Coordinates of C-alpha atoms in Angstrom, one line a residue:
Chain A
X169 CA 87.4 95.7 115.8
X170 CA 85.0 98.6 114.9
X171 CA 87.5 100.4 112.7
X172 CA 88.3 97.3 110.7
X173 CA 84.8 96.0 110.1
X174 CA 83.7 96.9 106.7
X175 CA 81.2 95.1 104.5
X176 CA 78.3 95.6 102.1
X177 CA 76.6 92.3 101.6
X178 CA 76.1 90.0 104.5
X179 CA 74.8 86.5 103.6
X180 CA 73.5 84.0 106.2
X181 CA 73.3 80.3 105.6
X182 CA 69.8 78.8 105.3
X183 CA 70.0 75.2 104.2
X184 CA 66.2 74.7 104.2
X185 CA 66.0 77.1 101.3
X186 CA 68.1 74.9 99.0
X187 CA 67.3 71.2 99.3
X188 CA 69.4 69.1 97.0
X189 CA 72.4 71.6 97.0
X190 CA 75.1 71.6 99.6
X191 CA 75.6 74.5 101.9
X192 CA 79.2 74.9 100.8
X193 CA 78.2 75.0 97.1
X194 CA 75.6 77.7 97.7
X195 CA 77.8 79.8 99.9
X196 CA 80.7 79.6 97.5
X197 CA 78.4 81.0 94.8
X198 CA 77.4 83.8 97.1
X199 CA 81.1 84.6 97.8
X200 CA 81.9 84.6 94.1
X201 CA 79.0 87.1 93.7
X202 CA 80.5 89.4 96.3
X203 CA 79.1 88.5 99.7
X204 CA 81.8 90.0 101.9
X205 CA 80.7 88.6 105.3
X206 CA 79.1 85.3 106.0
X207 CA 77.2 83.9 109.0
X208 CA 76.6 80.3 109.8
X209 CA 73.1 79.8 111.3
X210 CA 71.7 76.4 112.0
X211 CA 69.4 76.1 115.0
X212 CA 68.3 72.5 114.2
X213 CA 71.5 70.5 114.5
X214 CA 73.6 69.2 117.4
X215 CA 76.6 71.2 118.5
X216 CA 78.9 68.5 117.2
X217 CA 77.4 68.7 113.7
X218 CA 77.5 72.5 113.9
X219 CA 81.2 72.4 114.7
X220 CA 82.0 70.2 111.7
X221 CA 79.9 72.4 109.4
X222 CA 81.6 75.6 110.8
X223 CA 85.0 74.2 110.2
X224 CA 84.3 73.5 106.5
X225 CA 82.6 76.9 106.0
X226 CA 85.6 78.6 107.7
X227 CA 88.0 76.9 105.2
X228 CA 85.8 78.3 102.4
X229 CA 85.5 81.8 103.7
X230 CA 89.2 81.9 104.4
X231 CA 89.8 81.2 100.7
X232 CA 87.9 84.3 99.8
X233 CA 89.3 86.4 102.7
X234 CA 85.8 87.0 104.0
X235 CA 85.0 87.0 107.7
X236 CA 82.9 84.2 109.2
X237 CA 80.4 84.8 112.0
X238 CA 78.8 82.0 114.0
X239 CA 75.3 82.5 115.2
X240 CA 74.5 82.0 118.9
X241 CA 77.6 80.0 119.9
X242 CA 80.8 81.8 121.1
X243 CA 82.4 78.5 122.0
X244 CA 81.9 77.1 118.4
X245 CA 83.2 80.4 117.0
X246 CA 86.3 80.3 119.1
X247 CA 86.9 76.6 118.5
X248 CA 87.1 77.0 114.7
X249 CA 88.8 80.4 114.8
X250 CA 85.8 82.2 113.3
X251 CA 86.0 86.0 113.1
X252 CA 83.0 86.6 115.4
X253 CA 79.7 85.6 116.9
X254 CA 76.2 86.9 116.3
X255 CA 73.7 87.2 119.2
X256 CA 70.0 87.6 119.6
X257 CA 68.2 89.7 122.2
X258 CA 67.6 86.6 124.3
X259 CA 71.2 85.4 124.2
X260 CA 74.0 86.2 126.6
X261 CA 74.7 89.9 127.2
X262 CA 77.4 91.5 125.0
X263 CA 79.7 92.1 127.9
X264 CA 79.7 88.4 128.8
X265 CA 80.3 87.4 125.1
X266 CA 83.1 90.0 125.0
X267 CA 84.8 88.3 127.9
X268 CA 84.6 85.0 126.1
X269 CA 85.5 86.2 122.7
X270 CA 88.3 88.7 123.6
X271 CA 88.8 92.2 122.4
X272 CA 89.6 91.5 118.7
X273 CA 86.7 89.3 117.5
X274 CA 83.5 90.6 116.1
X275 CA 80.3 90.6 118.1
X276 CA 77.1 91.5 116.4
X277 CA 73.5 91.5 117.8
X278 CA 70.0 91.6 116.3
X279 CA 68.0 94.7 117.3
X280 CA 64.3 95.4 116.7
X281 CA 63.9 98.8 118.4
X282 CA 66.0 101.9 118.7
X283 CA 66.4 101.3 122.4
X284 CA 68.0 98.0 121.7
X285 CA 70.3 99.6 119.1
X286 CA 71.4 102.2 121.5
X287 CA 72.1 99.6 124.2
X288 CA 74.1 97.5 121.8
X289 CA 76.2 100.5 120.7
X290 CA 76.8 101.3 124.4
X291 CA 77.7 97.8 125.3
X292 CA 80.4 97.6 122.6
X293 CA 78.8 95.6 119.8
X294 CA 80.9 95.7 116.6
X295 CA 77.7 95.8 114.5
X296 CA 74.0 95.5 114.8
X297 CA 71.3 93.8 112.7
X298 CA 68.3 96.0 112.0
X299 CA 65.1 94.2 111.3
X300 CA 63.2 92.3 110.2
X301 CA 62.4 95.1 107.8
X302 CA 59.8 92.9 106.0
X303 CA 58.0 89.7 107.0
X304 CA 60.3 86.8 106.5
X305 CA 60.1 83.0 106.5
X306 CA 63.4 82.9 108.4
X307 CA 61.8 84.5 111.4
X308 CA 58.1 83.5 111.1
X309 CA 55.6 85.4 113.3
X310 CA 58.0 88.3 114.0
X311 CA 56.4 91.7 113.4
X312 CA 58.3 93.6 110.7
X313 CA 60.0 96.8 112.0
X314 CA 59.5 98.5 108.6
X315 CA 61.9 101.0 107.0
X316 CA 60.8 103.5 109.7
X317 CA 63.2 101.7 112.1
X318 CA 65.9 101.6 109.4
X319 CA 65.6 105.4 109.2
X320 CA 65.8 105.8 113.0
X321 CA 69.0 103.8 113.1
X322 CA 70.5 105.6 110.1
X323 CA 70.0 108.9 111.9
X324 CA 71.4 107.9 115.2
X325 CA 73.6 104.8 115.4
X326 CA 77.4 105.2 114.6
X327 CA 78.6 101.6 114.7
X328 CA 78.2 99.5 111.5
X329 CA 74.7 98.3 111.1
X330 CA 73.0 96.1 108.5
X331 CA 69.3 95.9 107.5
X332 CA 67.9 92.4 107.4
X333 CA 64.6 90.6 106.9
X334 CA 62.7 89.8 103.7
X335 CA 65.0 92.0 101.6
X336 CA 65.0 91.1 97.9
X337 CA 66.5 92.8 94.8
X338 CA 63.0 94.2 94.2
X339 CA 62.5 95.9 97.5
X340 CA 66.2 96.7 98.3
X341 CA 65.9 100.3 97.0
X342 CA 63.3 101.1 99.7
X343 CA 65.7 99.9 102.4
X344 CA 68.6 101.7 100.8
X345 CA 66.5 104.9 100.5
X346 CA 65.7 104.7 104.1
X347 CA 69.4 105.1 104.9
X348 CA 70.9 101.6 104.8
X349 CA 74.3 101.1 103.1
X350 CA 74.6 97.4 104.0
X351 CA 72.2 94.6 103.4
X352 CA 71.9 91.2 105.0
X353 CA 70.1 88.5 103.1
X354 CA 69.2 84.9 103.6
X355 CA 66.4 83.4 101.4
X356 CA 66.7 85.8 98.4
X357 CA 70.3 84.6 98.0
X358 CA 70.5 81.1 99.2
X359 CA 67.0 80.2 97.9
X360 CA 67.8 81.4 94.5
X361 CA 68.8 79.2 91.5
X362 CA 71.8 81.5 90.9
X363 CA 73.1 82.9 94.2
X364 CA 76.1 84.4 92.5
X365 CA 74.0 86.5 90.2
X366 CA 71.7 87.7 93.0
X367 CA 74.6 88.8 95.0
X368 CA 76.0 90.8 92.1
X369 CA 72.7 92.4 91.8
X370 CA 72.6 93.3 95.5
X371 CA 76.1 94.7 95.4
X372 CA 75.2 96.8 92.3
X373 CA 72.2 98.2 94.1
X374 CA 74.2 99.0 97.2
X375 CA 77.0 100.7 95.2
X376 CA 74.5 102.7 93.2
X377 CA 73.1 103.9 96.5
X378 CA 76.7 104.8 97.6
X379 CA 76.8 107.2 94.7
X380 CA 79.8 105.3 93.3
X381 CA 80.9 106.5 89.9
X382 CA 79.5 104.5 87.0
X383 CA 76.2 104.1 88.9
X384 CA 74.5 102.3 86.1
X385 CA 73.3 99.3 88.0
X386 CA 73.8 96.8 85.2
X387 CA 77.3 97.8 84.2
X388 CA 78.5 97.7 87.9
X389 CA 77.2 94.2 88.2
X390 CA 80.2 92.8 86.4
X391 CA 83.8 92.1 87.5
X392 CA 85.1 89.8 90.2
X393 CA 86.3 90.1 93.8
X394 CA 89.9 89.6 94.5
X395 CA 92.2 90.6 97.5
X396 CA 95.0 92.9 96.5
X397 CA 97.7 93.7 99.0
X398 CA 95.4 92.6 101.8
X399 CA 92.4 94.6 100.6
X400 CA 89.3 93.1 99.1
X401 CA 88.3 94.9 95.9
X402 CA 86.3 94.4 92.8
X403 CA 88.0 94.4 89.4
X404 CA 87.1 94.2 85.8
X405 CA 90.6 92.8 85.1
X406 CA 90.8 89.2 83.8
X407 CA 94.6 88.8 83.9
X408 CA 97.3 89.8 86.4
X409 CA 98.6 92.3 83.8
X410 CA 95.2 94.1 83.6
X411 CA 95.1 94.2 87.4
X412 CA 98.6 95.7 87.5
X413 CA 97.5 98.3 84.8
X414 CA 94.5 99.2 86.9
X415 CA 96.9 100.4 89.6
X416 CA 99.4 101.8 87.1
X417 CA 102.1 99.4 88.2
X418 CA 103.0 97.9 84.8
X419 CA 106.1 100.2 84.4
X420 CA 107.3 100.1 88.0
X421 CA 109.8 97.9 89.7
X422 CA 107.2 95.6 91.2
X423 CA 107.1 91.9 92.0
X424 CA 103.8 90.1 91.9
X425 CA 102.6 87.0 93.8
X426 CA 99.3 85.4 93.1
X427 CA 97.8 82.8 95.6
X428 CA 101.2 82.4 97.2
X429 CA 103.1 81.8 93.9
X430 CA 105.5 84.3 92.3
X431 CA 104.4 85.2 88.8
X432 CA 107.2 86.5 86.5
X433 CA 106.4 89.7 84.8
X434 CA 106.5 88.3 81.3
X435 CA 103.7 85.9 82.3
X436 CA 101.4 88.6 83.8
X437 CA 99.4 88.8 80.5
X438 CA 98.8 85.1 80.5
X439 CA 98.0 84.7 84.2
X440 CA 94.2 84.6 84.6
X441 CA 92.7 86.3 87.6
X442 CA 90.7 83.7 89.6
X443 CA 87.6 84.8 91.5
X444 CA 88.7 85.3 95.1
X445 CA 92.4 85.4 94.1
X446 CA 94.9 86.8 96.6
X447 CA 97.4 89.1 94.9
X448 CA 100.4 90.8 96.4
X449 CA 102.3 93.6 94.6
X450 CA 105.6 94.2 96.5
X451 CA 108.7 96.3 95.9
X452 CA 111.8 97.3 97.8
X453 CA 112.0 100.0 100.4
X454 CA 114.8 101.3 102.6
X455 CA 115.8 98.9 105.3
X456 CA 118.8 97.7 107.3
Chain B
X1423 CA 149.5 100.4 105.2
X1424 CA 147.3 100.8 102.2
X1425 CA 148.7 97.5 101.0
X1426 CA 147.8 95.7 104.1
X1427 CA 144.1 96.5 103.5
X1428 CA 144.0 96.1 99.8
X1429 CA 145.4 92.6 100.0
X1430 CA 142.8 91.8 102.6
X1431 CA 139.5 91.2 100.7
X1432 CA 136.4 90.0 102.5
X1433 CA 135.0 86.9 100.6
X1434 CA 131.4 86.0 101.0
X1435 CA 129.6 83.5 98.9
X1436 CA 132.5 83.6 96.4
X1437 CA 132.4 87.4 96.1
X1438 CA 135.5 89.3 97.0
X1439 CA 134.6 92.6 98.6
X1440 CA 137.0 95.5 99.1
X1441 CA 134.7 97.2 101.6
X1442 CA 133.9 95.6 105.0
X1443 CA 131.2 98.2 105.6
X1444 CA 127.6 97.1 104.7
X1445 CA 125.1 100.0 104.7
X1446 CA 121.3 99.9 105.1
X1447 CA 119.1 102.2 103.1
X1448 CA 116.3 102.9 105.6
X1449 CA 115.3 106.0 107.5
X1450 CA 117.5 108.5 105.6
X1451 CA 116.1 112.1 105.6
X1452 CA 116.0 112.0 101.7
X1453 CA 117.1 109.9 98.8
X1454 CA 119.8 112.5 98.0
X1455 CA 121.3 112.2 101.4
X1456 CA 121.2 108.4 101.2
X1457 CA 123.0 108.5 97.9
X1458 CA 125.8 110.8 99.3
X1459 CA 126.1 108.6 102.4
X1460 CA 126.4 105.5 100.2
X1461 CA 129.2 107.2 98.3
X1462 CA 131.0 108.4 101.5
X1463 CA 130.7 104.9 103.0
X1464 CA 132.3 103.2 99.9
X1465 CA 130.0 100.3 100.8
X1466 CA 129.6 97.6 98.2
X1467 CA 126.8 95.7 99.8
X1468 CA 123.5 97.5 100.6
X1469 CA 120.5 96.2 102.4
X1470 CA 116.8 97.0 101.9
X1471 CA 113.4 95.5 102.8
X1472 CA 110.5 94.0 100.8
X1473 CA 107.1 95.7 101.3
X1474 CA 103.6 95.9 99.8
X1475 CA 103.1 98.6 97.3
X1476 CA 100.9 101.4 98.5
X1477 CA 98.2 101.1 95.9
X1478 CA 97.0 104.7 96.5
X1479 CA 100.4 106.1 95.7
X1480 CA 101.1 106.4 92.0
X1481 CA 104.6 107.9 92.4
X1482 CA 107.4 105.3 92.4
X1483 CA 108.8 105.2 95.9
X1484 CA 111.0 102.2 95.4
X1485 CA 114.4 102.6 96.9
X1486 CA 116.0 100.8 93.9
X1487 CA 115.5 103.8 91.5
X1488 CA 118.1 105.6 93.6
X1489 CA 120.7 103.0 93.6
X1490 CA 120.3 101.0 90.4
X1491 CA 123.2 100.4 88.0
X1492 CA 126.0 101.3 90.4
X1493 CA 127.3 97.8 90.8
X1494 CA 126.1 97.3 94.4
X1495 CA 125.5 93.8 95.8
X1496 CA 121.9 93.8 97.0
X1497 CA 121.2 92.2 100.3
X1498 CA 117.4 92.3 100.8
X1499 CA 116.2 91.4 104.3
X1500 CA 113.2 89.4 105.5
X1501 CA 112.1 92.0 108.0
X1502 CA 108.4 91.8 108.8
X1503 CA 108.6 88.0 109.0
X1504 CA 108.0 86.3 112.3
X1505 CA 108.7 82.7 111.3
X1506 CA 110.7 80.7 108.8
X1507 CA 107.8 80.2 106.3
X1508 CA 107.3 84.0 106.1
X1509 CA 111.0 84.6 105.7
X1510 CA 111.3 82.0 102.9
X1511 CA 108.4 83.6 101.1
X1512 CA 109.9 87.1 101.3
X1513 CA 113.3 85.7 100.2
X1514 CA 111.8 84.1 97.1
X1515 CA 110.0 87.3 96.2
X1516 CA 113.2 89.3 96.6
X1517 CA 115.1 86.9 94.4
X1518 CA 112.3 86.8 91.9
X1519 CA 112.9 90.5 91.4
X1520 CA 116.1 89.5 89.6
X1521 CA 118.6 91.3 91.9
X1522 CA 120.7 88.4 92.9
X1523 CA 120.5 85.6 95.4
X1524 CA 121.8 87.2 98.6
X1525 CA 119.4 87.3 101.5
X1526 CA 119.6 88.6 105.1
X1527 CA 117.4 86.4 107.2
X1528 CA 115.8 88.7 109.8
X1529 CA 113.0 87.1 111.8
X1530 CA 111.7 89.1 114.8
X1531 CA 109.3 87.5 117.2
X1532 CA 109.1 90.4 119.6
X1533 CA 108.0 93.9 118.6
X1534 CA 109.7 95.7 121.4
X1535 CA 113.2 94.4 121.1
X1536 CA 113.1 93.1 117.5
X1537 CA 115.5 90.4 118.7
X1538 CA 115.9 87.6 116.3
X1539 CA 114.0 84.3 116.8
X1540 CA 116.9 81.8 117.0
X1541 CA 114.9 78.7 116.2
X1542 CA 113.1 80.2 113.2
X1543 CA 116.3 81.9 112.0
X1544 CA 118.1 78.5 111.9
X1545 CA 115.1 76.9 110.1
X1546 CA 114.9 79.6 107.5
X1547 CA 118.7 79.5 107.0
X1548 CA 118.6 75.7 106.4
X1549 CA 115.7 76.0 103.9
X1550 CA 117.2 79.0 102.0
X1551 CA 120.6 77.3 101.7
X1552 CA 118.8 74.3 100.1
X1553 CA 117.2 76.8 97.7
X1554 CA 120.7 78.0 96.6
X1555 CA 120.5 81.4 98.3
X1556 CA 123.6 83.1 99.8
X1557 CA 122.3 83.4 103.3
X1558 CA 123.4 85.9 105.9
X1559 CA 121.4 85.4 109.0
X1560 CA 120.9 88.2 111.5
X1561 CA 121.3 86.4 114.8
X1562 CA 121.7 86.6 118.5
X1563 CA 125.3 87.0 119.7
X1564 CA 125.3 83.4 120.8
X1565 CA 128.5 81.5 119.8
X1566 CA 126.7 78.1 119.7
X1567 CA 123.9 79.4 117.5
X1568 CA 126.4 81.0 115.2
X1569 CA 128.1 77.7 114.9
X1570 CA 124.8 76.0 114.1
X1571 CA 124.1 78.6 111.4
X1572 CA 127.4 78.0 109.8
X1573 CA 126.8 74.2 109.8
X1574 CA 123.5 74.9 108.1
X1575 CA 125.4 76.6 105.3
X1576 CA 125.2 80.3 106.2
X1577 CA 127.6 82.3 104.0
X1578 CA 128.3 84.7 106.9
X1579 CA 126.8 85.1 110.3
X1580 CA 125.5 88.5 111.5
X1581 CA 125.3 88.7 115.3
X1582 CA 123.7 91.8 116.7
X1583 CA 125.7 94.1 119.0
X1584 CA 122.4 95.2 120.7
X1585 CA 118.8 95.6 119.6
X1586 CA 118.2 97.2 116.2
X1587 CA 118.3 100.9 116.2
X1588 CA 119.2 101.3 119.8
X1589 CA 122.8 102.6 119.4
X1590 CA 123.7 100.7 122.6
X1591 CA 126.9 99.4 121.1
X1592 CA 128.3 96.0 121.8
X1593 CA 126.5 94.6 124.9
X1594 CA 128.5 91.4 125.0
X1595 CA 132.0 91.9 123.6
X1596 CA 133.1 88.6 125.1
X1597 CA 130.5 86.6 123.1
X1598 CA 131.2 88.6 119.9
X1599 CA 135.0 88.0 120.3
X1600 CA 134.3 84.3 120.8
X1601 CA 132.1 84.1 117.7
X1602 CA 134.8 85.8 115.6
X1603 CA 137.5 83.6 117.0
X1604 CA 135.6 80.4 116.2
X1605 CA 133.9 81.3 113.0
X1606 CA 134.8 79.6 109.8
X1607 CA 132.7 82.1 107.7
X1608 CA 132.8 85.9 107.9
X1609 CA 131.2 87.5 111.0
X1610 CA 129.4 90.8 110.2
X1611 CA 128.4 92.6 113.4
X1612 CA 124.9 93.9 112.7
X1613 CA 122.5 96.0 114.7
X1614 CA 122.8 98.3 117.7
X1615 CA 126.0 100.2 116.7
X1616 CA 125.9 103.8 117.8
X1617 CA 128.9 105.5 116.5
X1618 CA 132.4 105.0 115.1
X1619 CA 133.8 103.8 118.4
X1620 CA 131.5 100.8 118.4
X1621 CA 132.6 100.0 114.9
X1622 CA 136.3 100.0 115.9
X1623 CA 135.5 97.8 118.9
X1624 CA 133.7 95.3 116.7
X1625 CA 136.5 95.2 114.2
X1626 CA 139.2 94.8 116.9
X1627 CA 137.3 91.9 118.3
X1628 CA 137.8 90.2 115.0
X1629 CA 134.6 90.9 113.2
X1630 CA 135.1 90.6 109.4
X1631 CA 132.8 93.6 108.8
X1632 CA 129.9 95.6 110.1
X1633 CA 126.4 96.4 108.9
X1634 CA 124.9 99.8 110.0
X1635 CA 121.8 101.7 109.1
X1636 CA 120.2 103.8 111.8
X1637 CA 123.4 105.2 113.3
X1638 CA 124.2 106.6 109.8
X1639 CA 120.8 107.5 108.6
X1640 CA 119.7 109.2 111.9
X1641 CA 123.0 110.9 112.7
X1642 CA 123.0 114.7 112.6
X1643 CA 125.1 114.5 109.5
X1644 CA 124.5 111.1 107.9
X1645 CA 127.2 111.7 105.2
X1646 CA 129.9 112.5 107.7
X1647 CA 128.9 109.6 109.9
X1648 CA 129.1 107.3 106.8
X1649 CA 132.6 108.4 106.3
X1650 CA 133.5 108.2 110.0
X1651 CA 132.3 104.6 110.1
X1652 CA 134.1 103.7 106.9
X1653 CA 137.3 105.0 108.5
X1654 CA 136.5 103.2 111.7
X1655 CA 136.1 99.9 109.9
X1656 CA 139.5 100.4 108.3
X1657 CA 141.1 101.5 111.5
X1658 CA 139.6 98.7 113.5
X1659 CA 140.6 96.1 110.9
X1660 CA 144.2 97.4 110.7
X1661 CA 144.4 97.5 114.5
X1662 CA 143.1 93.9 114.7
X1663 CA 145.6 92.7 112.1
X1664 CA 148.4 94.7 113.7
X1665 CA 147.9 92.9 117.0
X1666 CA 147.4 94.9 120.1
X1667 CA 149.6 94.8 123.2
X1668 CA 148.4 92.7 126.1
X1669 CA 146.8 94.8 128.9
X1670 CA 148.9 95.0 132.1
X1671 CA 148.3 96.3 135.5
X1672 CA 151.1 98.8 136.0
X1673 CA 153.0 101.3 133.9
X1674 CA 155.8 100.3 131.6
X1675 CA 158.0 103.2 130.4
X1676 CA 158.3 103.9 126.8
X1677 CA 162.1 104.7 127.2
X1678 CA 164.7 102.7 129.0
X1679 CA 165.8 104.1 132.3
X1680 CA 169.5 103.6 131.3
X1681 CA 171.2 107.0 130.8
X1682 CA 168.5 108.9 132.5
X1683 CA 169.8 112.2 133.8
X1684 CA 168.3 111.6 137.1
X1685 CA 169.0 107.9 137.4
X1686 CA 170.1 108.2 141.0
X1687 CA 167.0 110.0 142.0
X1688 CA 164.8 107.4 140.5
X1689 CA 166.7 104.6 142.2
X1690 CA 166.4 106.5 145.5
X1691 CA 162.7 106.9 144.9
X1692 CA 162.3 103.1 144.4
X1693 CA 164.1 102.4 147.6

């Protein structure tokens, strides 16, 4: 799984931060804003309710081609065909979780010290959480590990890792400067009035840190996420034709399919690109 | 002799074909060699596959640019599908490209043998016939399955001689002969052929035609093999039409013994 796991902005559910709005509504806004991996965390409900919630969230993340991770419960993760499970230091060992989850699913684990990070890497974790960087209401009473730990991990750990804990658009640059290239957020996104906008802001900050071209933070914060030929990518295109032009396909013998439906070439210009759309550009190759 | 063949067209889905040799377009060393092999084969029906564009590659690597405007009948396959839903989706995309409505159903459920999934192949054939495709399913060499595919509306059936690309030839000539004998639509032997002799054998068993790709594309000289197989198709077809002698256990002299200079000796020998 390691080779395949790639993400920038990891958003975790936190329903207590958005009373009056449904979890699915808030998470859909986050997905539209560019969250590219999602975790279901709810420690206060029965397993039966968790299972129901997980099923619905899985349907939503599948629509956006984004992996879903279930916190704490390998059985729930498997039952709803989630992409992986996230463990804490007090949960079952990674080796045991791996036996349950099989070789292909994602296993992540929270770490608070470099020793735990090394151990997780050794044990075959697919990613680790690194935090809490700052004090956070999600984990009250936990001593922040500060950006010092972020720098330690950046220098040493080779599996994907993500900084977490009290990260906001205002302090994100400190975390990114300490070496992070992925951020995990709960309250700053799901507690916001506009989770989509906050996610765009985070993505822009991360990409600016990446040294992506066009690093002006505000201009990068536009565009939508779509999946093109199986790859999730951001585009400024608003129609299928503009997307085809972005890949210089407009003059080639190419057939396009959007969300499972064939789109004739003459209609590409009038086919609006939906947020989270799945587009396939195919052609003919040698075959028997 | 020429007349025997030219008055013997192969009719599939209402199209009369002069050539009984279908050629695949995969795995050739270069587009130029493929074009020469296509010419040498005199094939009228050519196959290819549907794949995702490589978005990092700006150059046009579509196979069509090398074969367009030559009057070929295009037979796209559904390779890469592992069930009927996926095959139907690929077929629709291929037809949407505007290259006709022929489709080779190819549904592999096993990566090692690439053998066709009979259940899903039948399902896909039924659905694609409903959608007005001319359907040529690549199928196991099973006579009953071939019958079912015909009942489902297949325009031809394409039983495999052996697994794709193996060159093992015809592993079950008995079945293939039975399929050809009972078929009410053309039988195109597809997959597993190794060289011209396998082609002749298939045609003599009563196949209406053959489809080859790997044995031509990966031959030392693909253009020469294309020609060899074209000739083998013709030779095998003529041989089949001409009607072979029955096999017998002992010799039967080509000349009568009457008037033999040594008639007495032979008679003595017999005694």
